Amino acid sequence: GAGVSQSPSNKVTEKGKDVELRCDPISGHTALYWYRQSLGQGLEFLIYFQGNSAPDKSGLPSDRFSAERTGGSVSTLTIQRTQQEDSAVYLCASSLSGTVGEQYFGPGTRLTVT
Amino acid sequence: GNSVTQMEGPVTLSEEAFLTINCTYTATGYPSLFWYVQYPGEGLQLLLKATKADDKGSNKGFEATYRKETTSFHLEKGSVQVSDSAVYFCALRDNTNAGKSTFGDGTTLTVKP
């Protein structure tokens, strides 16, 4: 079956612009996660959704970052007024539930802020 | 909070050499442990996992044993191939904390023919 998909695969934007990153999780997976992978570093947790609710937003680095999930499926991560330090690969993962089952990762969106 | 520390790279080996990548963790609760692999230009793939103490995860000739007493989950392979060249990430998932994963910084492995 289809895995986690993300779009766009690459995004180049100018500093100060807003960007939206999309994630389509595996069908039936109730839990969805956003991570950020900066160059040469591990993955940094950003936010977790269970259904359409976000019980854990603790990883969002600033109020410029927000995310939503609709219909228990697609999620959008929005970064407002982008800064150069936002440049990274943004990864989405889904799992069957928030406590059970492994996480399946999408291919990521590479964001470059110029 | 939870943390994962893995052996710094990069690691360069000759084909058929023995591989060990060390990973230790700190966690509350009873985490599950994972190794993920990221091949050049590709996304993260689950390599193997272990969900409780003394479990051994294995896949594609790689294996790792969940050692609660030493809080470790070292990755090993007896004979590496050029195709194993990738970045390897150790991670834990704390099932009492919304199931989010904590990752190590990754270890880059290059295998030369």
Short mmCIF file of N, CA, C and O in Angstrom, two decimals, chain A residues 35 103, chain B residues 2-4 23-28 31-34 36 90-95 99-104:
data_model
loop_
_atom_site.label_atom_id
_atom_site.label_comp_id
_atom_site.label_asym_id
_atom_site.label_seq_id
_atom_site.Cartn_x
_atom_site.Cartn_y
_atom_site.Cartn_z
N TYR A 35 8.95 16.12 12.24
CA TYR A 35 10.32 16.25 12.74
C TYR A 35 11.08 17.17 11.79
O TYR A 35 10.71 17.35 10.63
N GLN A 103 6.80 3.85 13.65
CA GLN A 103 6.57 5.05 12.86
C GLN A 103 7.10 4.83 11.45
O GLN A 103 8.19 4.30 11.26
N ASN B 2 14.21 12.30 27.74
CA ASN B 2 14.83 11.21 26.99
C ASN B 2 15.99 11.70 26.15
O ASN B 2 15.97 12.84 25.65
N SER B 3 16.98 10.85 25.98
CA SER B 3 18.09 11.19 25.10
C SER B 3 18.71 9.93 24.54
O SER B 3 18.61 8.85 25.11
N VAL B 4 19.34 10.10 23.38
CA VAL B 4 20.04 9.01 22.71
C VAL B 4 21.42 9.51 22.31
O VAL B 4 21.54 10.58 21.69
N CYS B 23 25.31 2.72 20.69
CA CYS B 23 24.16 3.57 21.01
C CYS B 23 23.79 3.34 22.47
O CYS B 23 23.63 2.20 22.90
N THR B 24 23.70 4.42 23.24
CA THR B 24 23.20 4.34 24.61
C THR B 24 22.06 5.33 24.76
O THR B 24 21.95 6.29 23.99
N TYR B 25 21.22 5.09 25.74
CA TYR B 25 20.02 5.92 25.87
C TYR B 25 19.72 6.23 27.33
O TYR B 25 20.20 5.55 28.24
N THR B 26 18.93 7.27 27.50
CA THR B 26 18.35 7.63 28.80
C THR B 26 16.87 7.83 28.56
O THR B 26 16.48 8.54 27.63
N ALA B 27 16.05 7.17 29.37
CA ALA B 27 14.61 7.28 29.15
C ALA B 27 13.84 7.03 30.42
O ALA B 27 14.30 6.29 31.30
N THR B 28 12.68 7.64 30.50
CA THR B 28 11.72 7.29 31.55
C THR B 28 10.80 6.22 30.96
O THR B 28 10.70 6.06 29.74
N PRO B 31 10.96 2.24 27.09
CA PRO B 31 10.98 2.59 25.67
C PRO B 31 11.15 1.39 24.76
O PRO B 31 11.67 0.35 25.16
N SER B 32 10.72 1.56 23.54
CA SER B 32 11.11 0.67 22.46
C SER B 32 12.32 1.30 21.79
O SER B 32 12.46 2.52 21.74
N LEU B 33 13.19 0.47 21.24
CA LEU B 33 14.43 0.96 20.64
C LEU B 33 14.47 0.60 19.16
O LEU B 33 14.00 -0.47 18.76
N PHE B 34 15.05 1.49 18.37
CA PHE B 34 15.04 1.33 16.92
C PHE B 34 16.39 1.72 16.32
O PHE B 34 17.10 2.57 16.86
N TYR B 36 17.30 3.15 12.50
CA TYR B 36 16.83 3.57 11.19
C TYR B 36 18.05 3.76 10.29
O TYR B 36 19.14 4.09 10.75
N CYS B 90 20.08 5.79 15.69
CA CYS B 90 19.50 5.07 16.81
C CYS B 90 18.37 5.93 17.37
O CYS B 90 18.48 7.17 17.42
N ALA B 91 17.29 5.30 17.79
CA ALA B 91 16.16 6.07 18.30
C ALA B 91 15.42 5.28 19.37
O ALA B 91 15.49 4.05 19.41
N LEU B 92 14.75 6.01 20.23
CA LEU B 92 13.87 5.37 21.20
C LEU B 92 12.49 5.98 21.09
O LEU B 92 12.31 7.13 20.72
N ARG B 93 11.52 5.16 21.41
CA ARG B 93 10.14 5.63 21.42
C ARG B 93 9.58 5.30 22.78
O ARG B 93 9.47 4.14 23.16
N ASP B 94 9.24 6.37 23.51
CA ASP B 94 8.73 6.22 24.85
C ASP B 94 7.22 6.12 24.78
O ASP B 94 6.53 7.10 24.53
N ASN B 95 6.72 4.94 24.99
CA ASN B 95 5.29 4.73 24.81
C ASN B 95 4.43 5.34 25.92
O ASN B 95 3.20 5.23 25.89
N GLY B 99 4.38 8.62 22.41
CA GLY B 99 4.98 7.81 21.38
C GLY B 99 5.93 8.52 20.45
O GLY B 99 6.31 7.99 19.42
N LYS B 100 6.32 9.75 20.78
CA LYS B 100 7.26 10.43 19.89
C LYS B 100 8.64 9.82 20.05
O LYS B 100 8.98 9.27 21.09
N SER B 101 9.41 9.91 19.01
CA SER B 101 10.73 9.31 19.00
C SER B 101 11.81 10.34 19.30
O SER B 101 11.70 11.50 18.91
N THR B 102 12.83 9.89 19.99
CA THR B 102 14.03 10.69 20.22
C THR B 102 15.16 10.02 19.47
O THR B 102 15.37 8.81 19.61
N PHE B 103 15.88 10.81 18.67
CA PHE B 103 16.90 10.27 17.79
C PHE B 103 18.30 10.68 18.24
O PHE B 103 18.51 11.77 18.78
N GLY B 104 19.26 9.80 17.93
CA GLY B 104 20.65 10.20 18.02
C GLY B 104 21.02 11.05 16.82
O GLY B 104 20.19 11.26 15.92
#
